[in-house]
Backbone as JSON, one array per atom type, in Angstrom:
{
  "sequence": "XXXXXXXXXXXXXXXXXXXXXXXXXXXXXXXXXXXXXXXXXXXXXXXXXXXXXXXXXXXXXXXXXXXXXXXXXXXXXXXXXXXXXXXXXXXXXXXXXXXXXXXXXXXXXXXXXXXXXXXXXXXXXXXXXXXXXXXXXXXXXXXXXXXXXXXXXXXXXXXXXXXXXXX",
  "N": [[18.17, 20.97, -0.99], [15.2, 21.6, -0.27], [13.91, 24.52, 1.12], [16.23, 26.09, 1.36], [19.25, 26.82, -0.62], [22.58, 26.64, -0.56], [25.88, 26.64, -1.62], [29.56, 25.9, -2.13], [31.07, 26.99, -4.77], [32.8, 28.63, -6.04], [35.51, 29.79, -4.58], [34.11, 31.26, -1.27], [31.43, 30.52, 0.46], [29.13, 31.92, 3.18], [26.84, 31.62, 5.23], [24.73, 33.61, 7.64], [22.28, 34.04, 9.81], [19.66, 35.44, 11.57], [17.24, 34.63, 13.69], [14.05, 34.38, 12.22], [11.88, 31.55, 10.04], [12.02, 28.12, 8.7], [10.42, 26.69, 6.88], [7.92, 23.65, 5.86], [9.14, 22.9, 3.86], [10.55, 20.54, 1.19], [12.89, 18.0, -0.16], [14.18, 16.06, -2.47], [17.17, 14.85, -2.22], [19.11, 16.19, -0.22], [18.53, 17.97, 2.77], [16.23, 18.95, 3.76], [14.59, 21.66, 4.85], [17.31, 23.15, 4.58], [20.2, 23.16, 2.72], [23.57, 23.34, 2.91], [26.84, 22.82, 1.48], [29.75, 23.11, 2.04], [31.79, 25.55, 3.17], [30.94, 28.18, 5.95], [28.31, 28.56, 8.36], [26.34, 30.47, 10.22], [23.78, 29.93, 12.68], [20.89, 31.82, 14.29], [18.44, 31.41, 16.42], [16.57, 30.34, 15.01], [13.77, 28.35, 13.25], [12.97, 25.27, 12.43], [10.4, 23.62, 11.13], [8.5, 20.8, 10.12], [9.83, 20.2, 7.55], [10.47, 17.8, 5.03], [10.92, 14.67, 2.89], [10.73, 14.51, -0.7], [7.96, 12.54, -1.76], [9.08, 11.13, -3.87], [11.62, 10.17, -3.22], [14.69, 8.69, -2.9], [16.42, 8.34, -1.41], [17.04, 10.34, 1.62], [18.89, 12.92, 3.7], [18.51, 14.58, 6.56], [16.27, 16.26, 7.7], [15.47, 18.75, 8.39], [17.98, 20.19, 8.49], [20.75, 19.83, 6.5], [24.18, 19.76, 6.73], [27.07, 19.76, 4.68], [30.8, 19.58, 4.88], [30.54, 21.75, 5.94], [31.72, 24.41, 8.0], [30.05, 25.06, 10.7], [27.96, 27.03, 13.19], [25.36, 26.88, 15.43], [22.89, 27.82, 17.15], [20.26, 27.98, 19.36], [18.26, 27.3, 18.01], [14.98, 25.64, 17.06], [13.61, 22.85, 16.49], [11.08, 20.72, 14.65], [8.81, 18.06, 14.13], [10.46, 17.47, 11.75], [11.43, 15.27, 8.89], [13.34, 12.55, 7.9], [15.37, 10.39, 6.29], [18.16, 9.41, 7.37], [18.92, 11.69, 10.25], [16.59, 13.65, 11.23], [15.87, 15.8, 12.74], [18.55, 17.2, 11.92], [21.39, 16.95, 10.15], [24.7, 16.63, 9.98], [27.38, 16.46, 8.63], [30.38, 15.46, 7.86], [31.9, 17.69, 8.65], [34.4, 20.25, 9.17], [34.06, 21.66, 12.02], [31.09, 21.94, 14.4], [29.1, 23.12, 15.89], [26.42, 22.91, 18.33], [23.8, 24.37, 19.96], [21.95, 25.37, 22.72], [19.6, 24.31, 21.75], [16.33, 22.98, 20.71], [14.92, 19.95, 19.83], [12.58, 18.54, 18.83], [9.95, 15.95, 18.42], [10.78, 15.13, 16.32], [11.78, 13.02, 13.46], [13.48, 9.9, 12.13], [14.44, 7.28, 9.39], [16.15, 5.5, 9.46], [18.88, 6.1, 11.43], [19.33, 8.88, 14.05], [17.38, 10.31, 14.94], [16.76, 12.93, 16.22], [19.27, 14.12, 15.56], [22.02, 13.8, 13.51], [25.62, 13.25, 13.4], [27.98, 12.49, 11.04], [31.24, 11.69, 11.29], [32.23, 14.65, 11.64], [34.57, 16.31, 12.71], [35.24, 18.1, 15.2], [33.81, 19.74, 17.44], [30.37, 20.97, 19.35], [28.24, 20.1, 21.89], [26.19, 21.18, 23.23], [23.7, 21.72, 26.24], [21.25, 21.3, 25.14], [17.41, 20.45, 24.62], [16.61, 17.58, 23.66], [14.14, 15.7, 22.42], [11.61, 13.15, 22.59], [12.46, 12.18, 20.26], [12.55, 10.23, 16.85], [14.3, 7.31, 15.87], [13.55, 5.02, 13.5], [14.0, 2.06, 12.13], [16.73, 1.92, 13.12], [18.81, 2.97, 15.34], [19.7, 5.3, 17.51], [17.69, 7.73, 18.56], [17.77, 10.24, 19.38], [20.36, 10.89, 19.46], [22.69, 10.67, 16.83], [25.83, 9.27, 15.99], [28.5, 8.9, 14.67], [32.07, 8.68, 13.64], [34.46, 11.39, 14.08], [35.19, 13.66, 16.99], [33.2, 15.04, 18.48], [32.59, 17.1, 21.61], [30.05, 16.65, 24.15], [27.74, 17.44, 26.1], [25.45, 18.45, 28.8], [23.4, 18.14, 27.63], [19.45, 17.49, 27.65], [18.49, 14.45, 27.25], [15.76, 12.79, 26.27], [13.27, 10.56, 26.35], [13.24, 9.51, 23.76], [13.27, 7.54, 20.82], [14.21, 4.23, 19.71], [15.29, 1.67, 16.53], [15.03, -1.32, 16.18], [17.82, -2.5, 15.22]],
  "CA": [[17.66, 21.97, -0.1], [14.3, 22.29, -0.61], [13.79, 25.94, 1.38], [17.76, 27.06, 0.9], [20.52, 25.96, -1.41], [23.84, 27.1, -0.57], [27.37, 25.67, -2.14], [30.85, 26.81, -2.76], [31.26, 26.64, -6.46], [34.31, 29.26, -6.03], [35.66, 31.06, -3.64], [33.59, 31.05, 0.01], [30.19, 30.98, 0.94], [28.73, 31.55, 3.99], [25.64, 32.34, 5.7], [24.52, 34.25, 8.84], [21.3, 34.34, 9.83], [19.17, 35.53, 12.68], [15.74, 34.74, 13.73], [12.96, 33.64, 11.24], [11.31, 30.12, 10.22], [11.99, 27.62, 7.42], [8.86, 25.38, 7.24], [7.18, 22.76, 5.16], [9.64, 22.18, 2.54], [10.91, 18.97, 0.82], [13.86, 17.65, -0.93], [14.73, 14.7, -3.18], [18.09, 14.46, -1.97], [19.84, 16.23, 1.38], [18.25, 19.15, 3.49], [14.6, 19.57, 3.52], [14.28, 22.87, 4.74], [18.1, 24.09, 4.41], [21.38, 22.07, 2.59], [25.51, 24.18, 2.84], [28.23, 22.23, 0.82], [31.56, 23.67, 2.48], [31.6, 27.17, 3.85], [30.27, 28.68, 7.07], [27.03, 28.25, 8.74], [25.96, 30.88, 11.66], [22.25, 30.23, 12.73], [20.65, 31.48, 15.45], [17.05, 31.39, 16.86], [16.01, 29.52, 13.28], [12.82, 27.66, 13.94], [12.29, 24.4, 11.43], [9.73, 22.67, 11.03], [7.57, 20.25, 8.9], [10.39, 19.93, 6.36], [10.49, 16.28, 4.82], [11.94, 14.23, 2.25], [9.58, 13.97, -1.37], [7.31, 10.87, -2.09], [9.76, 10.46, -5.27], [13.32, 10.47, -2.84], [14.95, 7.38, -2.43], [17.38, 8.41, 0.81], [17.32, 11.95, 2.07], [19.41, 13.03, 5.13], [18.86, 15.74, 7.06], [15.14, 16.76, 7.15], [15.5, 20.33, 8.97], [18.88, 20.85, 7.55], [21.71, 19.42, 6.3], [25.54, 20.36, 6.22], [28.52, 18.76, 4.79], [31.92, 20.13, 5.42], [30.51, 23.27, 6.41], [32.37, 24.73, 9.47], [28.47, 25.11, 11.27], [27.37, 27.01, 14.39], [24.08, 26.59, 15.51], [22.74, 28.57, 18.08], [18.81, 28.47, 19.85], [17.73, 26.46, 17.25], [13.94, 24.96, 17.39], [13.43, 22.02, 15.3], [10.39, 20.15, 15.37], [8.4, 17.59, 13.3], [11.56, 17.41, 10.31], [11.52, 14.06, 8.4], [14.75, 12.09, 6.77], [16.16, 9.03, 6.41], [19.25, 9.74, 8.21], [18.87, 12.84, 10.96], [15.56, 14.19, 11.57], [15.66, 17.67, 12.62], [19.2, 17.78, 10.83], [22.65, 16.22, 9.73], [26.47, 17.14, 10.15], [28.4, 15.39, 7.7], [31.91, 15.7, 6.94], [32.25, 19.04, 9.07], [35.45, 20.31, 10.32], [33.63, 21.71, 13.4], [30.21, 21.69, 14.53], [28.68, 23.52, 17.54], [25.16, 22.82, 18.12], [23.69, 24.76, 21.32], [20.49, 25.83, 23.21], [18.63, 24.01, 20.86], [15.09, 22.57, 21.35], [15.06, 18.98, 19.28], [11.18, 17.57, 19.13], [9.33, 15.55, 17.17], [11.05, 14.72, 14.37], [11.84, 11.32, 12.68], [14.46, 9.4, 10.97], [13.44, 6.18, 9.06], [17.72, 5.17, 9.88], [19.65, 6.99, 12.23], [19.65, 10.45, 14.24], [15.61, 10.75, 15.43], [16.98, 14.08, 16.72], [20.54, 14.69, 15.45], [23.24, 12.52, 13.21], [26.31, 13.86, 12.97], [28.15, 11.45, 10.55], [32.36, 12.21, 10.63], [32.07, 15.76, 12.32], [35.81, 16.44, 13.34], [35.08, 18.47, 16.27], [32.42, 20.51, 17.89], [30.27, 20.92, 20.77], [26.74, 19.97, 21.49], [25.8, 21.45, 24.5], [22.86, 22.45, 26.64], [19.87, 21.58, 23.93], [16.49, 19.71, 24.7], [16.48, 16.51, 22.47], [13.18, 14.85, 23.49], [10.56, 12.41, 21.51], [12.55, 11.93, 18.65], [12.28, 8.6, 16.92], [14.79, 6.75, 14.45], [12.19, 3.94, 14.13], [14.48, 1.14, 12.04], [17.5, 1.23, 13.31], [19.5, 3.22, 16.2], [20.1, 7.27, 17.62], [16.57, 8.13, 18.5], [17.99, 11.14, 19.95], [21.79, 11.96, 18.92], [23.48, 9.15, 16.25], [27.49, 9.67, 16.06], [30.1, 8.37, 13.64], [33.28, 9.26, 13.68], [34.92, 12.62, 15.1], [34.78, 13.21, 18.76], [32.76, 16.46, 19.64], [32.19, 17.3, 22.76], [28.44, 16.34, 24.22], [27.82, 18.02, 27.55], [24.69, 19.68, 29.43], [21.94, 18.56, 26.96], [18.27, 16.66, 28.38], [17.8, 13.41, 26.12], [15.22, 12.0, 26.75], [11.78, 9.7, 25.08], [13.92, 9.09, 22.41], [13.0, 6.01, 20.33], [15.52, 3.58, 18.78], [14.66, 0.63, 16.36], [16.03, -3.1, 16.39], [18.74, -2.77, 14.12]],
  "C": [[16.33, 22.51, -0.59], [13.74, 24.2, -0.35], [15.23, 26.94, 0.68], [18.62, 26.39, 0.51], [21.41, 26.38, -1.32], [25.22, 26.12, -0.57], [28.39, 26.28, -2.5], [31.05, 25.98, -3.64], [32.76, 26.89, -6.4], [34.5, 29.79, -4.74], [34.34, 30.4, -2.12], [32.17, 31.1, 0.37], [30.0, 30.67, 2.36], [27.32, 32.15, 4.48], [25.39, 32.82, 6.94], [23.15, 34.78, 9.08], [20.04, 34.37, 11.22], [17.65, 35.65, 13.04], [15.27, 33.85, 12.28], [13.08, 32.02, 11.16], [11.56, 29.46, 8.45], [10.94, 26.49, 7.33], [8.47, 25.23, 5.6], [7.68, 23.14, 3.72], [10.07, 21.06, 2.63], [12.24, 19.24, -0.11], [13.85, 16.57, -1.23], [16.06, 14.19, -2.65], [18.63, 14.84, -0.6], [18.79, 17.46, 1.34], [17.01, 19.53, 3.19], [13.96, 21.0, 3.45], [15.74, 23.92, 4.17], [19.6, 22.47, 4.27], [22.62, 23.29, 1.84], [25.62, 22.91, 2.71], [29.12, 23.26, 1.1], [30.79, 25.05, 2.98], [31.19, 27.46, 4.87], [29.16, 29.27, 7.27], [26.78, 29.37, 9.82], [24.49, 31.09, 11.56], [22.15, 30.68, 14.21], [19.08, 32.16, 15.78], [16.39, 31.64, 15.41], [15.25, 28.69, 13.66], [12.91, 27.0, 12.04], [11.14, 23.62, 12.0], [9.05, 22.06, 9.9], [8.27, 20.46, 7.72], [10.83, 18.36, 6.34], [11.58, 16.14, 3.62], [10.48, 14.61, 0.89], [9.5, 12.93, -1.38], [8.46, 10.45, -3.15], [11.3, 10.27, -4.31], [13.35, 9.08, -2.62], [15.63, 7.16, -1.29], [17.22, 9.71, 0.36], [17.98, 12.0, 3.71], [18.9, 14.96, 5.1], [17.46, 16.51, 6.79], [15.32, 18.2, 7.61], [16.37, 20.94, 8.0], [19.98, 20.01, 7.75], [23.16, 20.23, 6.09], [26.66, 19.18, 5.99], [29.71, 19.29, 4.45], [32.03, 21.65, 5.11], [31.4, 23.2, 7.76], [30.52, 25.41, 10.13], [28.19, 25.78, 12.89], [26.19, 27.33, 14.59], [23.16, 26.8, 16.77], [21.03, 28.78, 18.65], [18.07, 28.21, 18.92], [15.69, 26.05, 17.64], [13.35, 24.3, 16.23], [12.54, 21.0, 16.31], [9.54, 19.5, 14.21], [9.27, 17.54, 11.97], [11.29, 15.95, 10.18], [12.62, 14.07, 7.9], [15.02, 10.75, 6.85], [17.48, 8.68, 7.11], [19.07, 11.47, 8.94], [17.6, 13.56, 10.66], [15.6, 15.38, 11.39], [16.93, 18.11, 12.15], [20.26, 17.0, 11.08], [23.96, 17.29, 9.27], [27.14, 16.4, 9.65], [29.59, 15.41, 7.1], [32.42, 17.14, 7.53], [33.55, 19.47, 9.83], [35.13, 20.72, 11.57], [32.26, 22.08, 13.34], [30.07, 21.81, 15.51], [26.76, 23.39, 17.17], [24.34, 23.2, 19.91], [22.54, 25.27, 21.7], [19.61, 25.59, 22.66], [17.5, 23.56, 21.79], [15.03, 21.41, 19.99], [13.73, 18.7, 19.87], [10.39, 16.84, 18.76], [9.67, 15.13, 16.25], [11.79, 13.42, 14.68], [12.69, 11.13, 11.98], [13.94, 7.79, 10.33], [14.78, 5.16, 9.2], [17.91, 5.44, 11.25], [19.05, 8.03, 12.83], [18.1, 10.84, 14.19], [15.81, 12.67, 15.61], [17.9, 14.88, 15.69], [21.34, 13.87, 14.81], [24.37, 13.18, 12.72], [27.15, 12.38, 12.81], [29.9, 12.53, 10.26], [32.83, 13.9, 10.63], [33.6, 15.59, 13.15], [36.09, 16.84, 14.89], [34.14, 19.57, 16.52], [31.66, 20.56, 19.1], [28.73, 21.21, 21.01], [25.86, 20.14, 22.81], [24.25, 22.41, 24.7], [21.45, 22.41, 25.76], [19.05, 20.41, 25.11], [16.4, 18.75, 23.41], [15.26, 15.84, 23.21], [12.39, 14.58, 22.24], [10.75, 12.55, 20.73], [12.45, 10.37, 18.39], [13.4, 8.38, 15.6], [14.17, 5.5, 14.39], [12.82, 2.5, 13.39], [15.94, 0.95, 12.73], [17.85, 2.61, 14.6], [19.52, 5.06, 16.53], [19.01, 7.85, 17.46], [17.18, 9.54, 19.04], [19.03, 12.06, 19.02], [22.38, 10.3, 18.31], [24.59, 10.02, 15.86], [28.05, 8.56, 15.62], [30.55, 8.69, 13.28], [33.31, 10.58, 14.27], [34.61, 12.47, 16.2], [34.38, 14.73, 18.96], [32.39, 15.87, 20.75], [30.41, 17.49, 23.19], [28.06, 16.59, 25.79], [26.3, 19.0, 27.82], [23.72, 19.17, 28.9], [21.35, 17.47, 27.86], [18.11, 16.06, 27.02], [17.23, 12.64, 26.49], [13.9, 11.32, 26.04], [12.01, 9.71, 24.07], [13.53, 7.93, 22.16], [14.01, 5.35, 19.29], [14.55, 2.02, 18.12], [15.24, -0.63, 16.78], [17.33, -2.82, 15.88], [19.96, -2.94, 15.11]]
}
């Protein structure tokens, strides 16, 4: 997490946070601008942008932000220009639930998966009503929204000038 590092060591963490911008950080490993291990996530009207991976990373997921078996809701979001290797403007990995809503998805890049969005094994959740538009995963697949495993619910959103590679 280059901008924010949050992890349950002991006991619970969670975060809650309203408004403001996490911009033009990097990470070596997961979450460019923002990476939760376990605990609960509430964002809402959180603007990323221009968070990447570093020149020295060898995979990074999740350029905006990463979570993995956070419980995550994600509320009026605006992610735009994020870099990763898996999920662009951000990654859901291992989450028991995962709401992702009124977002604005633009610009951002995966060099894998998830141009927009990759939720990888996300139990259940609900991804309604966002703008996903001109994202790109430029080698391989999910210029928009990439999904493996769990079955949230995907209803209401505009995906569209998404770019997918060969793979």
């Amino acid at each position: 997490g280059g901008g924010l590092y949050l992890t349950q060591v002991s006991g619970s963490t969670s975060i809650d946070m309203t408004g403001g911008t996490i911009n033009n950080n990097s990470a070596t490993a997961n979450g460019g601008g923002l990476f939760m291990n376990g605990g609960t996530a509430s964002l809402t009207s959180v603007g990323f942008t221009g968070n990447t991976k570093t020149a020295s990373s060898s995979f990074m997921n999740g350029g905006g932000f990463y979570f993995n078996g956070a419980n995550a809701t994600l509320d009026s979001l605006v992610c735009q220009a994020n870099e990763a290797n898996v999920g662009g403007a951000g990654a859901l990995v291992n989450c028991p639930s995962a709401d992702v809503t009124n977002s604005v998805l633009t610009g951002n890049s995966a060099l894998y998966y998830g141009g927009g969005l990759a939720l990888q094994n996300t139990a259940t959740g609900n991804i309604s009503n966002n703008t996903i538009v001109s994202n790109e995963a430029t080698l391989s697949g999910g210029g928009g929204i990439y999904l493996t495993g769990g079955s949230p619910s995907i209803e209401g959103n505009i995906v569209a000038f998404n770019t997918g590679g060969t793979a």
